[in-house]
Short mmCIF file of C-alpha atoms in Angstrom, two decimals:
data_model
loop_
_atom_site.label_atom_id
_atom_site.label_comp_id
_atom_site.label_asym_id
_atom_site.label_seq_id
_atom_site.Cartn_x
_atom_site.Cartn_y
_atom_site.Cartn_z
CA MET Q 1 11.66 7.35 21.04
CA ALA Q 2 7.93 7.31 20.47
CA VAL Q 3 6.71 6.52 17.01
CA GLN Q 4 3.30 7.45 16.34
CA GLY Q 5 1.02 4.30 15.56
CA ILE Q 6 -1.78 4.02 13.10
CA TRP Q 7 -3.19 1.34 14.86
CA SER Q 8 -2.53 -0.47 18.22
CA GLY Q 9 -3.14 -3.96 19.60
CA THR Q 10 -1.43 -7.24 20.08
CA ILE Q 11 0.26 -9.80 17.77
CA SER Q 12 0.10 -13.43 18.83
CA PHE Q 13 1.35 -16.68 17.87
CA SER Q 14 0.37 -19.76 19.56
CA LEU Q 15 -0.12 -18.76 23.35
CA VAL Q 16 2.48 -15.84 22.96
CA ALA Q 17 0.91 -12.28 22.78
CA ILE Q 18 2.94 -8.96 21.96
CA PRO Q 19 1.60 -5.53 22.44
CA VAL Q 20 2.63 -3.72 19.19
CA ARG Q 21 1.71 -0.49 17.33
CA LEU Q 22 1.40 -0.49 13.41
CA VAL Q 23 3.61 2.36 11.78
CA LYS Q 24 4.13 3.47 8.29
CA ALA Q 25 7.03 1.73 6.29
CA ILE Q 26 6.57 4.03 3.16
CA GLU Q 27 7.10 7.89 3.36
CA PRO Q 28 6.26 9.70 -0.06
CA ARG Q 29 8.81 11.89 -1.03
CA GLY Q 30 7.38 13.62 -4.04
CA VAL Q 31 7.34 17.40 -4.13
CA SER Q 32 4.38 18.44 -2.49
CA PHE Q 33 2.43 21.44 -3.43
CA HIS Q 34 -0.48 23.29 -1.43
CA LEU Q 35 -3.66 24.29 -2.86
CA LEU Q 36 -4.05 28.10 -2.33
CA HIS Q 37 -6.94 30.64 -3.00
CA SER Q 38 -5.78 32.68 -6.04
CA LYS Q 39 -7.27 35.91 -4.63
CA ASP Q 40 -5.44 35.84 -1.33
CA TYR Q 41 -2.96 33.15 -1.51
CA SER Q 42 -4.58 31.43 1.74
CA ARG Q 43 -4.15 28.04 2.25
CA LEU Q 44 -7.14 25.79 1.15
CA SER Q 45 -8.24 22.70 3.34
CA ARG Q 46 -10.37 19.80 2.37
CA LYS Q 47 -13.42 19.94 4.67
CA MET Q 48 -16.73 18.04 4.66
CA PHE Q 49 -19.65 20.02 3.55
CA CYS Q 50 -23.25 19.72 3.76
CA PRO Q 51 -24.85 20.66 0.25
CA GLU Q 52 -28.13 21.16 2.01
CA GLU Q 53 -27.25 23.44 4.73
CA ASN Q 54 -24.56 24.83 2.88
CA THR Q 55 -22.10 24.69 5.75
CA MET Q 56 -18.90 23.08 6.89
CA VAL Q 57 -19.76 19.88 9.04
CA PRO Q 58 -17.20 19.20 12.13
CA PRO Q 59 -16.14 15.59 12.46
CA ASP Q 60 -18.49 14.91 15.47
CA GLU Q 61 -21.65 15.49 13.13
CA ILE Q 62 -20.28 13.11 10.62
CA VAL Q 63 -21.65 9.51 10.39
CA ARG Q 64 -21.00 6.76 8.13
CA GLY Q 65 -23.79 5.26 5.82
CA TYR Q 66 -24.36 2.39 3.54
CA GLU Q 67 -26.53 3.31 0.50
CA ILE Q 68 -29.16 0.72 0.13
CA LEU Q 69 -31.42 2.72 -2.14
CA PRO Q 70 -30.69 6.09 -3.94
CA ASP Q 71 -30.18 8.45 -1.04
CA LYS Q 72 -31.33 6.02 1.53
CA TYR Q 73 -28.69 5.27 4.03
CA ILE Q 74 -28.31 2.56 6.74
CA LEU Q 75 -26.12 4.27 9.32
CA MET Q 76 -23.06 2.34 11.07
CA THR Q 77 -21.36 3.51 14.07
CA ASP Q 78 -17.74 2.97 14.94
CA GLU Q 79 -18.64 0.57 17.60
CA GLU Q 80 -20.89 -1.59 15.37
CA LEU Q 81 -18.28 -1.68 12.75
CA GLU Q 82 -15.63 -2.67 15.28
CA SER Q 83 -18.11 -5.56 16.43
CA VAL Q 84 -18.32 -7.10 12.97
CA SER Q 85 -15.33 -8.88 13.78
CA PRO Q 86 -14.47 -8.26 17.42
CA GLU Q 87 -11.79 -10.95 17.76
CA ARG Q 88 -9.92 -9.41 15.01
CA SER Q 89 -10.13 -5.76 15.45
CA ARG Q 90 -7.45 -5.51 18.02
CA THR Q 91 -5.52 -8.72 17.61
CA ILE Q 92 -3.19 -9.94 14.95
CA GLU Q 93 -3.31 -13.67 15.23
CA ILE Q 94 -0.66 -15.35 13.42
CA VAL Q 95 -2.49 -18.61 12.15
CA GLU Q 96 0.50 -20.22 10.38
CA PHE Q 97 3.66 -19.68 9.36
CA ILE Q 98 5.04 -20.08 5.73
CA ASP Q 99 8.46 -20.28 4.10
CA THR Q 100 9.23 -16.64 3.08
CA LYS Q 101 10.36 -17.80 -0.52
CA ASP Q 102 6.93 -19.16 -1.14
CA VAL Q 103 4.89 -16.11 -0.93
CA ASP Q 104 4.29 -14.80 -4.57
CA PRO Q 105 4.78 -11.11 -4.57
CA ILE Q 106 1.68 -10.63 -6.65
CA TYR Q 107 -0.09 -10.75 -3.34
CA TYR Q 108 1.79 -7.72 -1.87
CA ASP Q 109 -0.45 -4.74 -1.19
CA HIS Q 110 0.98 -2.06 1.34
CA PRO Q 111 4.00 -2.43 3.82
CA TYR Q 112 4.07 -1.38 7.24
CA TYR Q 113 6.22 -1.90 10.48
CA LEU Q 114 5.21 -3.12 13.85
CA VAL Q 115 7.03 -1.72 16.90
CA PRO Q 116 6.84 -3.12 20.27
CA SER Q 117 4.64 -1.37 22.91
CA LYS Q 118 5.82 -1.19 26.63
CA GLY Q 119 6.52 -4.67 27.92
CA GLY Q 120 6.52 -6.21 24.75
CA GLU Q 121 10.06 -5.73 23.63
CA LYS Q 122 11.50 -9.44 24.69
CA ALA Q 123 8.78 -11.47 22.76
CA TYR Q 124 8.85 -8.96 20.04
CA GLN Q 125 12.69 -9.52 19.71
CA LEU Q 126 11.97 -13.21 19.78
CA LEU Q 127 9.66 -13.24 17.12
CA VAL Q 128 11.97 -11.25 14.74
CA GLU Q 129 15.11 -13.41 15.59
CA VAL Q 130 13.28 -16.63 15.35
CA MET Q 131 11.43 -15.79 11.89
CA ARG Q 132 14.87 -14.45 10.55
CA ARG Q 133 16.67 -17.85 11.54
CA THR Q 134 13.98 -20.16 9.85
CA ASN Q 135 13.34 -17.79 6.99
CA LYS Q 136 9.54 -17.81 7.74
CA ALA Q 137 6.84 -15.26 7.81
CA GLY Q 138 3.60 -15.32 9.82
CA LEU Q 139 0.15 -15.26 8.10
CA ALA Q 140 -2.54 -13.46 9.95
CA LYS Q 141 -5.85 -11.58 9.51
CA PHE Q 142 -6.88 -8.48 11.27
CA VAL Q 143 -9.40 -5.65 11.01
CA MET Q 144 -8.51 -2.09 10.68
CA ALA Q 145 -10.96 0.75 9.61
CA GLU Q 146 -13.81 -1.37 8.39
CA ARG Q 147 -11.48 -3.60 6.52
CA GLU Q 148 -10.23 -6.87 6.99
CA TYR Q 149 -6.67 -7.47 5.85
CA LEU Q 150 -4.91 -10.71 5.34
CA VAL Q 151 -1.46 -10.08 6.24
CA ALA Q 152 2.06 -11.39 6.07
CA VAL Q 153 4.52 -10.60 8.91
CA PHE Q 154 8.25 -10.81 8.26
CA SER Q 155 11.71 -10.13 9.89
CA ARG Q 156 13.45 -7.23 8.22
CA ASP Q 157 16.62 -5.73 9.51
CA GLY Q 158 15.77 -6.64 13.19
CA ALA Q 159 12.10 -5.43 13.03
CA LEU Q 160 8.66 -6.86 12.21
CA ALA Q 161 7.46 -5.71 8.74
CA LEU Q 162 3.87 -6.25 7.99
CA THR Q 163 2.61 -6.38 4.67
CA THR Q 164 -1.09 -6.36 3.74
CA LEU Q 165 -1.88 -9.15 1.02
CA HIS Q 166 -4.43 -9.27 -1.60
CA TYR Q 167 -7.12 -11.96 -1.35
CA SER Q 168 -6.91 -14.50 -3.88
CA ASP Q 169 -10.21 -13.65 -5.44
CA GLU Q 170 -8.74 -10.26 -6.25
CA ILE Q 171 -5.95 -11.64 -8.37
CA LEU Q 172 -7.02 -11.72 -11.97
CA PRO Q 173 -6.22 -14.76 -14.01
CA ASP Q 174 -3.28 -14.72 -16.35
CA GLU Q 175 -4.08 -17.57 -18.60
CA ASP Q 176 -5.20 -15.39 -21.55
CA MET Q 177 -2.07 -13.48 -21.29
CA SER Q 178 0.45 -15.84 -22.91
CA PRO Q 179 0.73 -16.52 -26.67
CA LYS Q 180 -0.85 -19.84 -27.63
CA LYS Q 181 1.60 -20.95 -30.28
CA GLY Q 182 5.10 -20.45 -31.26
CA LYS Q 183 8.33 -22.49 -30.63
CA ILE Q 184 11.38 -20.65 -29.17
CA GLY Q 185 14.15 -20.76 -31.44
CA ALA Q 186 17.39 -22.38 -29.79
CA GLU Q 187 19.38 -19.39 -31.32
CA GLU Q 188 16.96 -16.68 -29.95
CA GLU Q 189 17.22 -18.17 -26.52
CA SER Q 190 20.81 -18.24 -26.25
CA ARG Q 191 21.38 -14.94 -27.71
CA MET Q 192 19.00 -13.42 -25.00
CA LYS Q 193 20.44 -15.21 -22.28
CA LYS Q 194 23.85 -14.30 -23.17
CA SER Q 195 22.83 -10.63 -23.44
CA ILE Q 196 21.04 -11.01 -20.01
CA GLU Q 197 23.98 -12.50 -18.54
CA GLN Q 198 26.35 -9.63 -19.42
CA MET Q 199 23.79 -6.99 -17.66
CA ILE Q 200 23.63 -9.02 -14.16
CA GLU Q 201 24.29 -6.61 -11.31
CA ASP Q 202 23.09 -6.39 -7.59
CA PHE Q 203 19.81 -5.20 -6.64
CA ASN Q 204 20.51 -1.61 -5.81
CA PRO Q 205 17.25 0.49 -5.73
CA GLY Q 206 19.16 3.66 -4.60
CA LYS Q 207 20.55 3.93 -8.03
CA TYR Q 208 17.17 5.00 -9.36
CA ALA Q 209 15.56 8.30 -8.83
CA ASP Q 210 12.25 9.79 -9.73
CA GLU Q 211 13.06 12.12 -12.83
CA ARG Q 212 9.84 13.94 -12.42
CA ARG Q 213 10.63 15.00 -8.90
CA LYS Q 214 14.18 16.18 -9.91
CA LYS Q 215 12.48 18.27 -12.74
CA LEU Q 216 10.19 19.99 -10.11
CA VAL Q 217 12.92 20.61 -7.83
CA ASP Q 218 14.84 22.47 -10.57
CA LEU Q 219 11.85 24.41 -11.47
CA LEU Q 220 11.34 25.65 -7.90
CA ALA Q 221 14.87 26.36 -7.61
CA THR Q 222 14.76 28.65 -10.78
CA LYS Q 223 11.43 30.23 -9.80
CA ALA Q 224 12.67 31.04 -6.01
CA LYS Q 225 15.47 33.10 -7.67
CA GLU Q 226 13.37 34.81 -10.24
CA LYS Q 227 10.40 35.75 -8.53
CA ALA Q 228 8.99 37.26 -5.10
CA LEU Q 229 7.33 34.94 -2.81
CA VAL Q 230 3.56 35.40 -2.24
CA GLU Q 231 2.48 35.63 1.32
CA ALA Q 232 -0.94 34.34 2.75
CA PRO Q 233 -2.71 36.70 5.55
CA ALA Q 234 -2.36 35.56 8.99
CA VAL Q 235 -5.25 33.56 10.29
CA GLU Q 236 -6.05 32.68 14.14
CA GLU Q 237 -5.90 29.00 15.15
CA GLU Q 238 -9.33 27.32 14.60
CA GLU Q 239 -10.74 26.27 17.95
CA GLY Q 240 -13.29 23.59 18.78
CA GLU Q 241 -12.32 21.22 15.95
CA GLY Q 242 -12.84 18.30 18.31
CA PRO Q 243 -10.70 15.13 17.87
CA ALA Q 244 -9.76 14.17 14.44
CA ASP Q 245 -11.65 11.08 13.08
CA LEU Q 246 -8.87 8.65 13.03
CA VAL Q 247 -11.14 6.10 10.70
CA ALA Q 248 -11.56 8.91 8.07
CA ALA Q 249 -7.96 9.98 8.39
CA LEU Q 250 -7.03 6.56 7.89
CA GLU Q 251 -9.44 5.82 4.80
CA GLU Q 252 -7.86 9.11 3.38
CA SER Q 253 -4.44 7.80 3.72
CA MET Q 254 -5.40 4.59 2.24
CA ARG Q 255 -6.91 6.47 -0.63
CA LYS Q 256 -3.93 8.46 -1.36
CA VAL Q 257 -1.60 5.26 -1.31
CA LYS Q 258 -4.03 3.63 -3.72
CA ALA Q 259 -4.28 6.68 -6.05
CA ARG Q 260 -0.62 6.77 -6.55
CA MET I 1 -10.19 -12.48 -17.65
CA ALA I 2 -7.55 -9.86 -16.81
CA GLY I 3 -8.43 -6.35 -17.17
CA ALA I 4 -8.56 -4.13 -20.33
CA THR I 5 -5.22 -2.84 -21.97
CA ILE I 6 -3.93 0.18 -20.01
CA TRP I 7 -0.81 1.08 -21.86
CA LYS I 8 1.14 -0.19 -24.74
CA GLY I 9 4.94 -0.19 -25.25
CA TYR I 10 7.95 -2.29 -25.65
CA ILE I 11 10.69 -3.66 -23.54
CA HIS I 12 14.25 -2.92 -24.67
CA PHE I 13 17.73 -4.29 -23.58
CA GLY I 14 20.70 -4.89 -25.61
CA ASP I 15 19.42 -5.50 -28.95
CA THR I 16 16.17 -7.00 -28.09
CA ASP I 17 12.61 -5.24 -28.34
CA VAL I 18 9.64 -7.10 -27.08
CA PRO I 19 6.38 -5.07 -27.71
CA VAL I 20 4.00 -5.58 -24.68
CA LYS I 21 0.38 -4.53 -23.62
CA LEU I 22 -0.02 -3.70 -19.99
CA HIS I 23 -3.00 -5.03 -17.91
CA SER I 24 -3.95 -4.79 -14.21
CA ALA I 25 -3.23 -7.85 -12.24
CA VAL I 26 -5.37 -7.16 -9.27
CA ARG I 27 -9.03 -5.96 -8.82
CA GLU I 28 -10.37 -4.90 -5.38
CA GLU I 29 -14.11 -4.97 -4.45
CA ARG I 30 -15.08 -3.53 -1.23
CA ILE I 31 -18.26 -2.32 0.52
CA GLN I 32 -18.44 1.50 0.35
CA PHE I 33 -19.63 3.60 2.95
CA HIS I 34 -20.53 7.41 2.43
CA LEU I 35 -19.82 10.15 4.95
CA LEU I 36 -23.32 11.69 5.85
CA HIS I 37 -24.48 14.72 8.10
CA LYS I 38 -25.79 13.20 11.43
CA ARG I 39 -28.60 15.67 11.69
CA ASP I 40 -30.28 15.18 8.29
CA GLN I 41 -28.57 12.22 6.66
CA VAL I 42 -27.40 14.19 3.76
CA LYS I 43 -24.43 12.82 1.69
CA LEU I 44 -21.48 15.12 2.42
CA ARG I 45 -19.07 16.64 -0.18
CA GLN I 46 -15.59 17.42 0.18
CA GLN I 47 -14.86 21.19 -0.48
CA MET I 48 -11.81 23.08 -0.30
CA ILE I 49 -12.19 26.08 2.23
CA CYS I 50 -10.21 28.95 2.14
CA ALA I 51 -8.41 29.39 5.62
CA TYR I 52 -8.89 33.18 5.57
CA GLU I 53 -12.64 33.55 4.06
CA LYS I 54 -13.71 30.29 5.63
CA GLN I 55 -15.86 29.85 2.44
CA PRO I 56 -15.71 27.06 -0.30
CA VAL I 57 -13.45 27.95 -3.35
CA PRO I 58 -14.39 27.05 -6.77
CA ALA I 59 -11.77 25.42 -8.98
CA GLU I 60 -11.17 28.12 -11.10
CA GLU I 61 -9.83 30.09 -8.07
CA GLN I 62 -7.56 27.42 -6.98
CA THR I 63 -3.82 27.54 -7.49
CA LYS I 64 -0.81 25.49 -6.64
CA GLY I 65 1.84 26.84 -4.37
CA PHE I 66 5.11 25.40 -2.74
CA GLU I 67 5.65 26.40 0.76
CA VAL I 68 9.13 28.04 1.19
CA GLU I 69 8.65 28.94 4.73
CA GLU I 70 5.54 29.40 6.98
CA GLY I 71 2.89 30.96 4.99
CA LYS I 72 5.43 31.93 2.04
CA TYR I 73 4.87 30.24 -1.39
CA ILE I 74 6.02 30.09 -4.84
CA ILE I 75 3.36 29.97 -7.22
CA ILE I 76 3.48 27.16 -9.93
CA ASP I 77 1.21 27.67 -13.04
CA PRO I 78 -0.19 24.49 -14.65
CA GLU I 79 1.73 25.25 -17.95
CA GLU I 80 5.12 25.27 -15.92
CA LEU I 81 4.00 21.90 -13.99
CA GLU I 82 3.36 20.37 -17.54
CA LYS I 83 6.82 20.97 -18.41
CA THR I 84 7.99 18.70 -15.84
CA VAL I 85 6.15 15.94 -17.20
CA PRO I 86 8.67 13.17 -18.42
CA GLU I 87 8.47 12.71 -21.95
CA GLY I 88 6.85 9.20 -22.87
CA ASN I 89 8.70 7.21 -25.57
CA ARG I 90 6.75 3.87 -24.82
CA MET I 91 10.07 2.22 -23.97
CA ILE I 92 10.32 0.02 -20.94
CA GLU I 93 14.11 0.33 -20.50
CA VAL I 94 15.89 -2.54 -18.89
CA HIS I 95 19.08 -1.32 -17.27
CA GLU I 96 20.24 -4.40 -15.53
CA PHE I 97 19.26 -7.88 -14.30
CA VAL I 98 19.26 -8.93 -10.81
CA LYS I 99 18.58 -12.27 -8.98
CA ALA I 100 14.96 -12.47 -8.26
CA ALA I 101 15.33 -13.32 -4.64
CA GLN I 102 17.26 -10.10 -4.11
CA ILE I 103 14.33 -7.81 -4.43
CA ASP I 104 13.17 -6.99 -1.01
CA PRO I 105 9.41 -7.19 -0.90
CA ILE I 106 9.09 -4.06 0.82
CA PHE I 107 10.10 -2.17 -2.27
CA VAL I 108 7.23 -4.00 -4.38
CA ASP I 109 4.25 -1.54 -5.29
CA ARG I 110 1.74 -2.53 -7.89
CA VAL I 111 1.80 -5.46 -10.21
CA TYR I 112 0.79 -5.74 -13.77
CA TYR I 113 0.74 -8.46 -16.49
CA LEU I 114 2.46 -7.99 -19.73
CA GLU I 115 0.79 -9.52 -22.72
CA PRO I 116 2.87 -9.99 -26.06
CA ASP I 117 1.41 -7.15 -28.49
CA ILE I 118 1.25 -9.80 -31.36
CA ALA I 119 -0.14 -7.11 -33.71
CA ASN I 120 3.01 -5.39 -33.83
CA ILE I 121 5.14 -6.73 -36.59
CA GLN I 122 8.19 -7.47 -33.97
CA GLY I 123 5.94 -9.11 -31.63
CA LYS I 124 8.44 -11.91 -31.10
CA GLY I 125 10.83 -12.80 -28.43
CA TYR I 126 8.16 -12.74 -25.48
CA ASP I 127 8.40 -16.49 -25.22
CA ALA I 128 12.01 -16.58 -25.11
CA PHE I 129 12.31 -13.70 -22.76
CA VAL I 130 9.89 -15.34 -20.20
CA LYS I 131 11.73 -18.60 -20.40
CA ALA I 132 15.32 -17.05 -20.16
CA LEU I 133 14.14 -14.78 -16.84
CA LYS I 134 12.76 -18.20 -15.54
CA GLU I 135 15.78 -20.36 -16.27
CA MET I 136 18.17 -17.71 -14.91
CA ASP I 137 16.09 -16.95 -12.05
CA VAL I 138 16.37 -13.11 -12.56
CA ALA I 139 14.27 -9.93 -12.68
CA GLY I 140 14.88 -7.15 -15.26
CA ILE I 141 15.34 -3.74 -13.44
CA CYS I 142 13.78 -1.23 -15.44
CA THR I 143 12.43 2.67 -15.97
CA TRP I 144 9.59 3.75 -18.12
CA THR I 145 7.06 6.51 -18.37
CA MET I 146 3.37 6.01 -18.27
CA ARG I 147 0.53 8.52 -17.69
CA LYS I 148 2.77 11.51 -17.09
CA ARG I 149 5.03 9.85 -14.52
CA SER I 150 8.29 8.15 -14.35
CA TYR I 151 8.20 4.55 -12.94
CA PHE I 152 11.02 2.28 -11.65
CA GLY I 153 10.31 -1.53 -11.84
CA ALA I 154 11.03 -5.13 -11.94
CA LEU I 155 10.31 -7.41 -14.97
CA GLN I 156 9.67 -11.06 -13.91
CA ALA I 157 8.36 -14.31 -15.31
CA SER I 158 5.48 -16.21 -13.69
CA GLY I 159 4.42 -19.38 -15.58
CA LYS I 160 4.48 -18.37 -19.34
CA VAL I 161 3.51 -14.82 -18.45
CA LEU I 162 5.49 -11.72 -17.98
CA ARG I 163 4.80 -9.41 -14.99
CA LEU I 164 5.80 -5.96 -14.35
CA ASN I 165 6.41 -4.86 -10.67
CA THR I 166 6.26 -1.08 -9.94
CA LEU I 167 9.01 -0.48 -7.31
CA ARG I 168 9.24 2.47 -4.71
CA TYR I 169 12.02 4.56 -4.93
CA ALA I 170 14.66 3.82 -2.36
CA ASP I 171 14.35 7.02 -0.12
CA GLU I 172 10.50 6.46 0.30
CA VAL I 173 11.26 3.10 2.29
CA VAL I 174 11.58 3.94 5.88
CA PRO I 175 14.61 2.19 7.25
CA ALA I 176 14.19 -0.21 10.17
CA ALA I 177 17.09 1.53 11.86
CA SER I 178 15.03 4.47 12.19
CA LEU I 179 12.25 2.78 14.35
CA GLY I 180 14.78 3.11 17.36
CA LEU I 181 14.23 -0.47 18.50
CA GLN I 182 16.43 -1.54 21.62
CA GLY I 183 18.04 -4.92 21.45
CA VAL I 184 16.71 -7.20 24.32
CA PRO I 185 19.12 -10.38 25.20
CA LEU I 186 17.37 -13.78 24.57
CA SER I 187 18.61 -17.05 25.77
CA GLU I 188 19.72 -19.58 23.20
CA LYS I 189 16.85 -21.78 24.93
CA GLU I 190 14.03 -19.42 24.00
CA LEU I 191 15.51 -19.12 20.47
CA MET I 192 15.40 -22.91 20.11
CA ILE I 193 12.10 -23.53 21.43
CA GLY I 194 10.72 -20.48 19.44
CA SER I 195 12.19 -21.82 16.24
CA GLU I 196 10.81 -25.36 17.07
CA LEU I 197 7.41 -23.80 17.60
CA ILE I 198 7.55 -21.86 14.19
CA ASP I 199 8.50 -25.02 12.45
CA LYS I 200 5.55 -27.00 13.96
CA LEU I 201 2.95 -24.34 12.85
CA THR I 202 4.51 -24.09 9.42
CA ALA I 203 1.98 -24.83 6.45
CA PRO I 204 2.48 -24.31 2.55
CA PHE I 205 1.41 -20.86 1.33
CA GLU I 206 -2.06 -21.16 0.10
CA PRO I 207 -3.85 -18.06 -0.05
CA ARG I 208 -6.95 -19.48 -1.31
CA LYS I 209 -7.65 -20.77 2.07
CA PHE I 210 -8.19 -17.15 3.42
CA GLU I 211 -11.48 -15.26 2.34
CA ASN I 212 -12.61 -12.08 3.21
CA GLU I 213 -15.11 -13.06 5.82
CA HIS I 214 -15.28 -9.86 7.54
CA GLN I 215 -16.76 -8.43 4.16
CA LYS I 216 -19.58 -10.96 4.25
CA LYS I 217 -20.31 -10.42 8.02
CA LEU I 218 -20.30 -6.76 7.27
CA GLN I 219 -22.94 -7.39 4.44
CA ASP I 220 -25.03 -9.47 6.92
CA MET I 221 -24.87 -6.54 9.49
CA ILE I 222 -26.12 -4.16 7.02
CA GLU I 223 -28.98 -6.27 6.01
CA LYS I 224 -29.87 -6.85 9.52
CA LYS I 225 -29.91 -3.34 10.18
CA ALA I 226 -31.96 -2.78 7.03
CA ARG I 227 -34.59 -5.13 8.27
CA GLY I 228 -34.80 -2.98 11.47
CA GLU I 229 -33.10 -5.60 13.58
CA LYS I 230 -30.95 -4.83 16.68
CA ILE I 231 -27.22 -5.13 16.54
CA ALA I 232 -25.50 -6.48 19.49
CA VAL I 233 -22.38 -4.29 20.03
CA LEU I 234 -19.45 -6.46 20.96
CA ALA I 235 -16.31 -5.17 22.75
CA PRO I 236 -13.21 -6.13 20.80
CA ARG I 237 -11.17 -8.95 22.11
CA ARG I 238 -7.99 -7.79 23.65
CA LEU I 239 -5.16 -10.27 24.76
CA GLN I 240 -3.12 -10.18 27.79
CA PRO I 241 0.44 -9.48 26.76
CA THR I 242 2.97 -12.21 27.58
CA GLU I 243 5.10 -11.14 30.59
CA SER I 244 8.94 -11.16 29.62
CA ASP I 245 9.96 -13.29 32.49
CA GLN I 246 7.21 -15.88 31.45
CA LEU I 247 8.18 -16.01 27.88
CA LEU I 248 10.12 -19.15 28.12
CA GLU I 249 7.29 -20.92 29.98
CA VAL I 250 4.83 -19.86 27.67
CA LEU I 251 6.89 -20.88 24.64
CA GLU I 252 7.23 -24.45 26.00
CA ALA I 253 3.32 -24.53 26.59
CA SER I 254 2.85 -23.53 23.16
CA LEU I 255 5.13 -26.20 21.96
CA LYS I 256 3.28 -28.78 24.01
CA LYS I 257 0.04 -27.43 22.51
CA ALA I 258 1.31 -27.72 18.81
CA ALA I 259 2.61 -31.11 19.28
#
């Protein structure tokens, strides 16, 4: 079974190198709507548009620019971006292992899985099994879509899970959060502990469902019964779109993830 | 300093109420690029284009539809959508407590700091709650409504501060079993040497050691280009994958190197 990868390269520790692909670990399940044109109920799609020429711009005419002065840009090509850190753009090099329990969850950003590419299956399985036995995770850095990620690689249910981590300077200090004064009354403490004790269960995330999603599904079910559906006019398939810009697609998906 | 207050509410379980203020715990700063038109270097804008008319459509002519079958939609009005917004009541309701170690990291989404809301007359109990969570090594599994969305999360103690992790709904996490991985037999010797190697390469978790060097290098490259200097384009390094039948040898060589 071929799972499509977001990124491909190798993961290495010491002298061992394993060819892998990065795949999604999170699949948003929210009810998704399409934006339609209210005149003809045709599907709307997000396209890049040049305000000067008043035209849609195909992917092969799009370049990336850094704004140094208002409306003045330094252009950066994919090749240049990839050569900022050439040693990391195709390699996830585990520089050290850590005890899994030592990782503060505040660092967790976004999870993915790694799957082995052809020929890497055995070494992949070794890393999965050895990290499981030792309760260790690997720390590495790699570069994807012009960003460098600090990542932790875990053994999870027979697979390698990769979680991007925040850099420590992105974590805001919390000293000003805690109350300065105050003693905890022994009575209050024991009352609280007792009430917590009574509520201890096993972690079972499957019990919780998105209430909003349920309501949306109900609303759609009711409307489907009541009203006729609208239909969009047929459109011929567009041609000559060219290959999709993977980097742009990735950035877009990252933005979506962040916006959630 | 942590960020500004995002939201105010109170934690509720049993007969306990703890008023709190929510702050972000993470701030990201990244170099931003714009997408430009190659020909004239004009900054591109995103526009919603109608598939039929092939023209940009202004916001007032956009509507939301749920696709029932290809090309057929149920139209949803904004008022109807508004009705599905969960009612907010400012309560972070704790349903149960779990051992902190049971929370699978793959579920952890965002993290917030909770500050005691001392302006609130009932602004007590925060310290006792933090202490209890810490000493019992548990996290409070809770739900609440914020910014028109229902959330599911875990309350945890860190030092003297309470944190609220939003968690992902279980059906959004892709199970590892769906990846279709095939088991490959490994020898006990390979596993033993592998474990020994990993132990040798283990260090304490010190995230401070890792800086975003790439960001600085990228900034340098931009400045170089701004000065009109040439950029040497380098090919990415690609490693030669370890052959399966040489795995044991490579592990042994790695162990020797690490010693």
